[in-house]
Amino acid sequence: MADNKDQDHKPESIERLRVEEFPVASQIGALTDANKGLRRKIFDLYTIFEISRHLNSMLNLESLLDATLFTCIGQMGVAGAAIVVQDATDNKLSHFHWKGLTIPKDSIMHFSRVGRLARHLQRIGQPQLIRELQGAIPAESDDFAKLKIIEAELVVPLISKGNLLGILFLPRKLSEMPYQENDLEFVSILVNQLSVAIVNAHLYESEKQALLELRSAQKRLIESERLAALGRLAASIAHEVNNPLGIIKNYLTILTKMPDVSMDAKSSVTIVHEEVDRIARIVRQLLDFYRPTLERQVELNLIEVIDSTLDLVSQKLESVGVEIHRDYFGDDVRISGSSSRLKQVFLNLILNARDSMASSGGKLMVEARCVDGFVEISFSDTGTGIPAEDLPRIFEPFFTTKKESGTGLGLAVCHGIISSHNGAISASNNDLGGAKFLIKLPLLKGKDASA
Ligand SMILES: Nc1ncnc2c1ncn2[C@@H]1O[C@H](COP(=O)(O)OP(=O)(O)O)[C@@H](O)[C@H]1O
Ligand SMILES: [Mg+2]
């Protein structure tokens, strides 16, 4: 249109236009192209600036991946995008995330860190077009099949400190135009920003985890200090009671042997004697709080200790309808401890389980397994279970729901003994409605492989 106008107004200058204006027109064309390129660069930079700000403020991995995929879709003119990143737990490239693509439900989109694709991308460290990959990884490989499912055209590695953190996959552009140099530049900057943000997110997660663990360790410490203090108090009272109790028992014995004491008085003295014996039994249990530290700890096979305790009571339990199930992961679990004290713990737990199943029998499941340098032993029953409001109190000395027949000292003693073995004991209710007691004890170093 502009040319026609020029022709109308200056018909005489056509010849001059042909000779002189053509180079100018082509320069204008080149300038327009450069201008377009510049505009695109400014737009890319602006987007990168915005997304970087956004990514740096995000600490949640899912949101980071979402934001990156949406940016790619908008900026690259693609129908969808996918990304796989390292899973925090298994150190594999198995956390697969995608938008706008059709990925069959049953496809497992994990990528091995030692596979050809991962190794190639880690080495190259640059975006790769699918045709560049065709030479580098076998067409019949698993990785290639996955690239086909994603319909990947551009594959971009996420690298942090020389390690492959993940891979971004982009399909063909909707315009069918090939990826250009500035596209590659854009995704490279984007994935660099994303890698930094992912490392930050992982760091944040692990700090958060460490803080939670610290808090729960503090809570356990306060709880076990509280129980230990209660235990020490109870034991010191027992110590004071023990001496006068011995004297009372002696005098009662003397009394029953006196010739001029009537039969009535003698039978009363016998009742007093029985009650004094009961007090003496409680006092003995209370004194147990002091003893664990005095006992020598030696190397022992914990499974043998559990088995010999169960054998001791199995007939008695069976006679009241309690079945025992044993499930041990390994039969030689070495720890350092006192077998008599540990037997006392197991016996207390077994007798409590029996009490809770006294009315109609049931099952007692004893399991042992080794995890991360510890052995975990659980005693699980099908009894009454522990009411939620009692759970925080059952390890306190004298806490009992058994009225006359209970002393409330069994679990307090268990707690003291397990603590003196540098272990932990906890209680919960199981899926069967009964109670579950879990004991964790440290394995002897270098012995955990046997279990
Ligand atoms: N296996 C269990 N099932 C249900 N409740 C239990 C179980 N073990 C312990 N308890 C609860 O914990 C309380 C304290 O137990 P313990 O210290 O052994 O004292 P005691 O057996 O003398 O009552 C019990 O009275 C009972 O309420
Ligand atoms: Mg008990």
XYZ file of C-alpha atoms and ligand atoms in Angstrom:
479
model
C 0.000 0.000 0.000
C 2.758 2.428 0.919
C 4.534 1.683 -2.373
C 1.375 2.464 -4.342
C 1.066 5.789 -2.570
C 4.642 6.641 -3.448
C 3.956 5.707 -7.064
C 0.912 8.047 -7.109
C 2.826 11.001 -5.725
C 6.250 10.581 -7.300
C 5.942 8.623 -10.543
C 9.204 10.124 -11.791
C 11.278 8.677 -9.004
C 10.469 5.005 -9.644
C 13.829 4.424 -11.248
C 15.622 5.996 -8.268
C 13.564 3.947 -5.849
C 14.573 0.760 -7.548
C 18.227 1.576 -7.349
C 18.485 3.343 -4.006
C 15.512 2.341 -1.802
C 16.009 -1.404 -2.064
C 19.047 -1.532 0.204
C 17.159 0.690 2.678
C 14.100 -1.578 2.526
C 16.235 -4.609 3.228
C 17.918 -2.755 6.081
C 14.505 -1.878 7.482
C 13.572 -5.546 7.151
C 16.732 -6.558 9.008
C 16.051 -3.944 11.662
C 12.483 -5.183 12.087
C 13.808 -8.717 12.520
C 16.384 -7.508 15.029
C 13.691 -5.559 16.809
C 11.482 -8.654 16.955
C 14.394 -10.701 18.269
C 15.131 -8.015 20.851
C 11.519 -7.851 21.927
C 11.435 -11.622 22.301
C 14.663 -11.469 24.375
C 13.209 -8.751 26.613
C 10.038 -10.784 27.012
C 12.089 -13.925 27.807
C 14.241 -12.032 30.299
C 11.205 -10.507 31.933
C 9.598 -13.964 32.216
C 12.824 -15.428 33.589
C 13.066 -12.589 36.103
C 9.480 -13.101 37.216
C 9.664 -16.896 37.393
C 13.016 -16.758 39.251
C 11.500 -14.487 41.849
C 8.542 -16.825 42.078
C 10.640 -20.022 42.249
C 12.964 -18.599 44.884
C 10.038 -17.886 47.156
C 8.660 -21.439 46.854
C 9.693 -24.216 49.185
C 7.246 -26.832 48.080
C 8.484 -29.168 45.341
C 5.076 -29.747 43.737
C 4.426 -26.011 43.380
C 7.906 -25.494 41.924
C 7.352 -28.143 39.284
C 3.873 -26.827 38.476
C 5.162 -23.278 38.022
C 7.998 -24.474 35.761
C 5.736 -26.593 33.557
C 3.175 -23.805 33.153
C 5.944 -21.351 32.249
C 7.299 -23.743 29.612
C 3.857 -24.282 28.119
C 3.185 -20.530 27.924
C 6.610 -19.479 26.737
C 7.463 -22.248 24.302
C 4.077 -22.610 22.681
C 3.736 -26.316 23.502
C 0.629 -28.303 24.410
C 2.201 -29.761 27.526
C 5.433 -30.509 29.361
C 6.824 -33.087 31.768
C 9.568 -33.236 34.330
C 11.132 -35.978 36.400
C 13.189 -35.145 39.480
C 15.063 -37.014 42.125
C 12.885 -38.453 44.845
C 14.013 -37.250 48.271
C 13.700 -40.747 49.742
C 15.155 -43.154 47.178
C 17.696 -41.017 45.306
C 16.202 -42.086 41.955
C 14.715 -39.953 39.183
C 11.236 -41.155 39.996
C 9.211 -38.084 40.927
C 7.403 -37.635 37.573
C 5.190 -34.630 37.031
C 3.397 -33.567 33.831
C 0.818 -31.175 32.425
C -1.146 -31.222 29.172
C 0.283 -34.520 27.889
C -1.449 -37.875 27.482
C 0.560 -40.353 29.516
C -1.039 -43.831 29.821
C -1.989 -44.582 33.434
C 0.090 -47.752 33.708
C 3.376 -46.254 32.436
C 6.136 -46.173 35.011
C 8.060 -43.012 34.242
C 11.148 -43.614 36.386
C 14.567 -42.902 34.919
C 17.616 -44.678 36.214
C 20.443 -42.409 37.338
C 22.934 -44.824 35.816
C 20.996 -45.365 32.568
C 22.342 -44.178 29.193
C 20.021 -41.154 29.026
C 20.872 -39.877 32.520
C 24.612 -40.417 32.024
C 24.549 -38.726 28.613
C 22.617 -35.694 29.893
C 24.846 -35.386 32.951
C 27.917 -35.383 30.691
C 26.524 -32.940 28.100
C 24.742 -30.683 30.627
C 22.834 -28.918 27.805
C 19.347 -29.168 26.259
C 19.243 -31.945 23.681
C 16.950 -32.284 20.680
C 15.525 -35.747 20.195
C 17.536 -36.248 17.008
C 20.735 -35.479 18.928
C 19.792 -38.160 21.467
C 19.028 -40.737 18.787
C 22.728 -41.256 18.210
C 23.586 -41.266 21.913
C 21.097 -43.740 23.372
C 19.871 -46.986 21.786
C 16.486 -46.634 20.067
C 15.314 -49.932 21.591
C 16.211 -48.911 25.180
C 13.664 -48.386 27.970
C 14.605 -44.730 28.237
C 13.866 -44.165 24.568
C 10.468 -45.853 24.904
C 9.653 -43.387 27.687
C 10.738 -40.432 25.552
C 8.319 -41.696 22.890
C 5.454 -41.889 25.411
C 6.128 -38.265 26.391
C 6.555 -37.400 22.669
C 9.617 -35.449 23.738
C 11.252 -33.169 21.182
C 13.533 -31.307 23.555
C 15.143 -32.907 26.611
C 16.746 -30.599 29.186
C 18.912 -31.756 32.108
C 18.662 -30.098 35.548
C 22.148 -30.031 36.962
C 23.317 -28.923 40.388
C 26.982 -29.125 41.399
C 27.635 -31.572 38.568
C 24.782 -33.879 39.635
C 21.732 -34.631 37.548
C 18.748 -33.527 39.669
C 16.118 -34.146 37.040
C 15.071 -33.911 33.388
C 12.596 -31.574 31.671
C 10.795 -32.854 28.554
C 9.111 -30.648 25.961
C 7.094 -31.921 22.993
C 6.981 -30.358 19.509
C 5.824 -26.759 19.343
C 2.174 -26.275 18.403
C 3.386 -24.098 15.501
C 5.443 -27.071 14.221
C 8.415 -24.660 14.104
C 11.727 -26.120 15.232
C 13.275 -25.067 18.546
C 15.554 -22.055 18.045
C 18.724 -20.977 19.770
C 16.842 -18.479 21.981
C 14.375 -21.230 23.047
C 17.296 -23.343 24.208
C 18.791 -20.358 25.999
C 15.483 -19.700 27.741
C 14.964 -23.267 28.999
C 18.594 -23.492 30.103
C 18.214 -20.420 32.321
C 14.839 -21.652 33.542
C 16.125 -25.094 34.588
C 19.151 -23.503 36.276
C 16.807 -21.417 38.395
C 14.660 -24.452 39.053
C 17.686 -26.538 40.138
C 18.651 -23.917 42.722
C 15.053 -23.752 43.939
C 14.823 -27.572 44.197
C 18.044 -27.739 46.226
C 16.609 -25.039 48.509
C 13.329 -26.917 48.826
C 15.170 -30.152 49.735
C 17.298 -28.282 52.270
C 14.205 -26.706 53.774
C 12.498 -30.128 53.974
C 15.467 -31.755 55.688
C 15.828 -28.824 58.128
C 12.127 -29.099 58.901
C 12.489 -32.844 59.457
C 15.507 -32.319 61.721
C 13.574 -29.760 63.751
C 10.622 -32.131 64.149
C 12.952 -34.934 65.253
C 14.647 -32.601 67.712
C 11.299 -31.568 69.160
C 10.139 -35.145 69.560
C 13.500 -36.149 71.110
C 13.135 -33.262 73.561
C 9.619 -34.378 74.387
C 10.812 -37.948 74.959
C 13.656 -36.699 77.127
C 11.350 -34.586 79.283
C 8.923 -37.511 79.576
C 11.622 -39.984 80.525
C 13.169 -37.484 82.983
C 9.740 -37.036 84.563
C 9.308 -40.802 84.910
C 12.841 -41.220 86.190
C 12.248 -38.496 88.808
C 9.009 -40.161 89.891
C 10.830 -43.484 89.998
C 13.667 -42.081 92.122
C 11.160 -40.558 94.519
C 9.258 -43.828 94.815
C 12.478 -45.770 95.297
C 13.758 -43.437 98.003
C 10.475 -43.797 99.898
C 10.766 -47.564 99.523
C 14.261 -47.401 100.936
C 12.983 -45.607 104.030
C 10.080 -48.048 104.454
C 12.236 -51.120 104.002
C 14.068 -50.970 107.345
C 11.062 -50.496 109.685
C 9.281 -53.167 107.631
C 12.027 -55.667 108.409
C 11.732 -54.871 112.134
C 7.905 -55.233 112.068
C 8.249 -58.642 110.370
C 10.734 -59.827 112.994
C 8.449 -58.786 115.863
C 5.439 -60.430 114.209
C 7.373 -63.693 113.991
C 8.328 -63.375 117.673
C 4.696 -62.627 118.571
C 3.337 -65.754 116.833
C 5.850 -67.894 118.758
C 4.899 -66.540 122.218
C 3.163 -69.228 124.289
C 0.650 -66.977 126.065
C -0.794 -65.425 122.872
C -4.372 -66.552 122.199
C -5.354 -68.371 118.983
C -7.509 -65.377 117.968
C -4.609 -62.998 118.382
C -2.357 -65.413 116.453
C -4.713 -65.518 113.457
C -4.879 -61.706 113.470
C -1.090 -61.585 113.550
C -0.989 -63.966 110.552
C -3.229 -61.574 108.567
C -0.989 -58.653 109.538
C 2.016 -60.751 108.473
C 0.482 -61.426 105.039
C -0.232 -57.737 104.514
C 3.286 -56.830 105.589
C 4.571 -59.363 103.020
C 2.448 -57.593 100.403
C 4.004 -54.252 101.334
C 7.432 -55.882 101.209
C 6.727 -57.130 97.656
C 5.774 -53.626 96.529
C 8.836 -52.176 98.213
C 11.037 -54.727 96.423
C 9.549 -53.666 93.089
C 10.053 -50.004 93.930
C 13.685 -50.644 94.714
C 14.043 -52.040 91.197
C 14.267 -48.452 89.972
C 17.695 -48.202 91.531
C 19.049 -51.524 90.512
C 19.205 -51.382 86.689
C 22.289 -49.209 86.767
C 24.028 -51.579 89.156
C 23.516 -54.646 86.962
C 26.419 -55.607 84.688
C 25.594 -55.555 81.002
C 27.064 -58.246 78.764
C 26.750 -59.292 75.124
C 23.646 -61.440 74.705
C 21.281 -62.825 72.098
C 18.014 -61.006 72.660
C 15.944 -63.644 70.825
C 17.077 -66.242 73.362
C 16.002 -63.954 76.216
C 12.558 -63.408 74.669
C 12.115 -67.116 73.923
C 13.134 -68.277 77.384
C 10.708 -65.782 78.975
C 7.867 -66.945 76.713
C 8.692 -70.616 77.408
C 8.458 -69.878 81.107
C 4.860 -68.698 80.886
C 3.534 -70.350 77.710
C 1.752 -73.217 79.510
C 0.102 -70.850 81.952
C -1.034 -68.580 79.124
C -2.369 -71.451 77.037
C -4.350 -72.714 80.002
C -6.264 -69.404 80.075
C -6.845 -69.439 76.304
C -4.005 -67.123 75.223
C -2.200 -68.223 72.038
C 1.372 -67.045 71.523
C 2.639 -66.151 68.023
C 6.320 -65.483 67.497
C 7.700 -63.741 64.429
C 11.397 -62.927 64.470
C 13.401 -61.484 61.629
C 16.592 -63.420 62.335
C 17.412 -65.619 65.295
C 20.647 -64.071 66.531
C 20.210 -60.470 67.576
C 23.162 -59.223 69.581
C 22.819 -56.462 72.109
C 24.561 -55.453 75.296
C 22.358 -55.907 78.348
C 21.321 -57.762 81.457
C 19.285 -60.830 80.587
C 17.607 -61.041 84.014
C 16.463 -57.402 83.825
C 15.240 -57.778 80.248
C 13.383 -60.960 81.224
C 11.668 -58.940 83.927
C 10.562 -56.400 81.277
C 9.218 -59.081 78.926
C 7.490 -60.891 81.782
C 5.743 -57.682 82.897
C 4.511 -57.049 79.357
C 3.351 -60.644 78.901
C 1.491 -60.671 82.227
C -0.179 -57.338 81.421
C -1.276 -58.758 78.047
C -2.621 -61.843 79.811
C -4.540 -59.656 82.287
C -6.130 -57.718 79.421
C -7.299 -60.979 77.798
C -8.328 -62.657 81.042
C -12.049 -62.827 80.264
C -12.068 -64.717 76.961
C -8.494 -65.466 75.924
C -6.911 -64.157 72.730
C -3.597 -63.831 70.930
C -0.236 -62.441 71.955
C 2.014 -61.597 69.010
C 5.711 -61.152 69.724
C 7.771 -59.742 66.868
C 11.415 -58.748 66.551
C 13.177 -57.040 63.663
C 16.306 -55.009 63.112
C 16.137 -51.487 61.683
C 18.988 -48.988 61.301
C 21.210 -50.265 64.094
C 18.327 -50.982 66.473
C 16.246 -54.033 67.311
C 12.520 -53.441 67.654
C 10.529 -55.881 69.745
C 6.774 -55.583 69.876
C 4.227 -57.254 72.141
C 0.779 -56.951 70.649
C -2.377 -58.442 72.152
C -6.057 -58.796 71.326
C -7.188 -57.670 74.775
C -9.116 -54.645 75.953
C -6.643 -52.064 74.662
C -5.706 -48.924 76.595
C -8.182 -46.018 76.796
C -6.742 -42.923 75.067
C -6.868 -40.903 78.291
C -4.761 -43.539 80.127
C -2.035 -43.797 77.461
C 0.028 -40.809 78.705
C 0.014 -42.158 82.280
C 0.580 -45.904 82.095
C 4.368 -45.684 82.648
C 3.916 -43.648 85.842
C 4.635 -45.533 89.062
C 1.408 -46.571 90.851
C -0.807 -45.967 87.832
C -3.103 -48.983 87.677
C -6.628 -49.749 86.542
C -6.593 -53.117 88.302
C -7.826 -51.921 91.702
C -6.633 -54.261 94.453
C -4.787 -56.722 92.227
C -2.462 -54.184 90.584
C 0.478 -52.208 91.946
C 0.959 -49.949 88.918
C 4.681 -50.607 89.066
C 5.183 -53.109 86.228
C 5.459 -50.633 83.357
C 7.346 -48.075 85.438
C 9.969 -50.744 86.153
C 10.020 -51.695 82.422
C 10.654 -48.059 81.524
C 13.519 -47.798 84.012
C 15.179 -50.990 82.780
C 14.832 -50.150 79.069
C 16.184 -46.624 79.664
C 19.204 -48.074 81.450
C 19.825 -50.114 78.258
C 19.802 -46.861 76.222
C 16.552 -47.960 74.652
C 13.000 -46.698 74.444
C 9.602 -48.210 75.193
C 6.272 -46.902 73.975
C 2.640 -47.993 74.042
C -0.195 -47.678 71.570
C -3.359 -49.478 70.539
C -3.203 -51.877 67.580
C -5.618 -52.501 64.710
C -7.055 -55.523 66.525
C -8.339 -53.360 69.371
C -5.703 -54.548 71.825
C -2.530 -52.912 73.124
C 0.901 -52.844 71.520
C 4.150 -52.234 73.370
C 7.199 -51.415 71.281
C 10.730 -51.638 72.631
C 13.724 -50.264 70.753
C 17.224 -51.288 71.826
C 20.577 -50.459 70.225
C 22.271 -53.383 68.469
C 25.885 -54.138 69.226
C 27.964 -52.391 66.562
C 28.787 -54.596 63.588
C 26.290 -57.262 64.677
C 23.180 -56.012 62.889
C 23.949 -57.865 59.661
C 23.192 -61.191 61.340
C 19.524 -60.386 61.901
N -1.556 -55.105 77.489
C -2.321 -54.187 78.092
N -3.606 -54.022 77.710
C -4.398 -53.094 78.316
N -3.972 -52.275 79.297
C -2.713 -52.397 79.731
C -1.818 -53.354 79.162
N -0.637 -53.222 79.787
C -0.774 -52.254 80.701
N -2.012 -51.764 80.701
C -2.554 -50.668 81.532
O -1.466 -50.044 82.176
C -1.673 -50.068 83.603
C -0.315 -50.110 84.301
O 0.326 -51.357 84.091
P 1.427 -51.829 85.113
O 2.371 -50.700 85.318
O 1.980 -53.095 84.654
O 0.647 -51.983 86.453
P -0.423 -53.069 86.867
O -0.307 -54.204 85.898
O -0.028 -53.451 88.235
O -1.739 -52.370 86.797
C -2.537 -51.263 83.824
O -3.259 -51.152 85.018
C -3.467 -51.216 82.598
O -4.472 -50.249 82.794
Mg 1.487 -55.031 85.358
